[in-house]
Coordinates of C-alpha atoms in Angstrom, one line a residue:
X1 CA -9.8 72.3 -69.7
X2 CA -11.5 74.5 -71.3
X3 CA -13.0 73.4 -75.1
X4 CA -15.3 74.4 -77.4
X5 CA -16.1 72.1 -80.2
X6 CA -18.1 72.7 -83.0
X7 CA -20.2 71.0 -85.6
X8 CA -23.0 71.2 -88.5
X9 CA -21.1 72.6 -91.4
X10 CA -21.8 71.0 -94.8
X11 CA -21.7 72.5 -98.6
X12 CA -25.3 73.6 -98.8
X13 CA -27.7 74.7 -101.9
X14 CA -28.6 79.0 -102.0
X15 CA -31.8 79.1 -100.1
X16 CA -31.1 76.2 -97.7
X17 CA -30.3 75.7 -93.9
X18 CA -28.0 74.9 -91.4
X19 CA -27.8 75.0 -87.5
X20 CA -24.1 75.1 -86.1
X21 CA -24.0 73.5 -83.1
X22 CA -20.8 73.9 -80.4
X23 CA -20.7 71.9 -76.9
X24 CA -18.9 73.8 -74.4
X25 CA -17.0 72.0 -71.9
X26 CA -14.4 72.9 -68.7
X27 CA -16.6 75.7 -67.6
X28 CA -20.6 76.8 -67.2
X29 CA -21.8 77.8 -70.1
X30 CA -25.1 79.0 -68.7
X31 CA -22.7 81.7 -66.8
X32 CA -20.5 83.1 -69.7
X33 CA -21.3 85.2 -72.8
X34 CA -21.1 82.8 -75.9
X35 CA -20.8 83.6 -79.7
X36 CA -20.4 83.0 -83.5
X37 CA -17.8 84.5 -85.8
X38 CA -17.1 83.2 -89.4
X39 CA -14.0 83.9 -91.5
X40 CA -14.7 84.0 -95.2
X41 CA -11.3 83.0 -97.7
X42 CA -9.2 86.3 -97.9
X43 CA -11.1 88.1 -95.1
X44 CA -10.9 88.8 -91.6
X45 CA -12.9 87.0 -88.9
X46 CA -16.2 89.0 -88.4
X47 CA -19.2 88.7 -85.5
X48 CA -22.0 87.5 -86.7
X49 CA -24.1 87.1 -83.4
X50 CA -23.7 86.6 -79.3
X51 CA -25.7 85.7 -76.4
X52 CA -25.1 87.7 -73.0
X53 CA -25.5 85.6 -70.4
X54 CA -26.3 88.5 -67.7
X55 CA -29.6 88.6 -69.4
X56 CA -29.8 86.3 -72.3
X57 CA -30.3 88.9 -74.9
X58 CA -29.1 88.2 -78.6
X59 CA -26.8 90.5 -80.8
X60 CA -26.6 90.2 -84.7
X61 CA -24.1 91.8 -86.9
X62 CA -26.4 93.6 -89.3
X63 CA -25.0 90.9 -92.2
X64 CA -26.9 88.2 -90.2
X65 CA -29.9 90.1 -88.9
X66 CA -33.5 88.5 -90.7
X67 CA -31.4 85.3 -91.2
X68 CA -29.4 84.3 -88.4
X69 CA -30.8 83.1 -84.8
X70 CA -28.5 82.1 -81.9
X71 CA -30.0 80.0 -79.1
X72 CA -28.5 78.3 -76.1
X73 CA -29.2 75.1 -73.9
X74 CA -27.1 74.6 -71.3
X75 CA -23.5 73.4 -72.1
X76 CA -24.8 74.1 -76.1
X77 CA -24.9 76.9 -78.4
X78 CA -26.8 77.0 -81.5
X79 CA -26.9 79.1 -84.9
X80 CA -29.7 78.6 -86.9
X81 CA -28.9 80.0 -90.3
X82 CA -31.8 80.2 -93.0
X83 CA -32.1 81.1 -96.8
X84 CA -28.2 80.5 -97.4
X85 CA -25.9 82.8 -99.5
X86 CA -23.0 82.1 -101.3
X87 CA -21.7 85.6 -99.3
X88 CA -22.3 83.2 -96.2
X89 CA -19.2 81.0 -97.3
X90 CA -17.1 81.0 -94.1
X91 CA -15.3 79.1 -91.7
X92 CA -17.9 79.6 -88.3
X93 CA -16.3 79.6 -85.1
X94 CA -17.7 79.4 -81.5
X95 CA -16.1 81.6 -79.2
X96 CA -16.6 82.9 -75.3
X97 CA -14.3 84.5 -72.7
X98 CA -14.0 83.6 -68.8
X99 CA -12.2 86.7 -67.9
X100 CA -14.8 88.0 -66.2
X101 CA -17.2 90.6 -67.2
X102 CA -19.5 90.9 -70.4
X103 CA -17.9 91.2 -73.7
X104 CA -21.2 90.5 -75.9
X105 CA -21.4 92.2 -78.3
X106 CA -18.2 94.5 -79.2
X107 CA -15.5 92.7 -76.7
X108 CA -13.0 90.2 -77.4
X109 CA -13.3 86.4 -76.3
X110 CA -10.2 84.5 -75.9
X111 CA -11.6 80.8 -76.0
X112 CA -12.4 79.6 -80.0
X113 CA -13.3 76.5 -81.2
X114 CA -11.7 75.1 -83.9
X115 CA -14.6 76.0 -86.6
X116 CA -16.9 74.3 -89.1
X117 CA -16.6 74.8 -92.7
X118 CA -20.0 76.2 -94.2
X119 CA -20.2 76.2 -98.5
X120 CA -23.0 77.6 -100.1
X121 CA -22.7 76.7 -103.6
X122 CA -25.2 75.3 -106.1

């Protein structure tokens, strides 16, 4: 079965940090493309950043570029978010497809976790 389960939200002060963590499970992360999304209240999911796995190189929307940094270790992914917003108030999901094929950075994954709630608020 298939899950991906993420953690490391919080409410969090304008300038801070947070790393999202998510643990894969039911399948080989180390072979799969793996990524974040966020969903702010009143808008629609967006990318923020994915890993290929065919070569391990990182994509960043340009909202998350400078701040953002996805990393991976084995059955974990990682999203390292630094100098916080209030604009980076969002649901964060973890998300990856086993349909075969690449779909980082523009496709579509199918698998989502069930997403941790980051607040930046002072």
């Amino acid at each position: 079965q298939v899950q991906l389960v993420e953690s490391g939200g919080g409410l969090v002060r304008p300038g801070g940090s947070l790393r999202l963590s998510c643990v894969a499970s039911g399948f080989p992360l180390p072979g799969y493309d793996i990524g974040w999304f966020r969903q702010a209240p009143g808008k629609e999911r967006e990318r923020v950043s994915c890993s290929a796995s065919s070569d391990g190189k990182a994509y960043y929307a340009e909202s998350a570029q400078g701040r953002f940094t996805i990393s991976r270790d084995k059955q974990k992914v990682y999203l390292q978010i630094n100098n916080l917003k209030p604009e980076d108030t969002a649901v964060y999901y973890c998300a990856t497809d086993l349909s075969g094929g690449s779909w980082c950075p523009t496709g579509h994954p199918g698998y989502w976790g069930q997403g941790t709630q980051v607040t930046v608020s002072s």
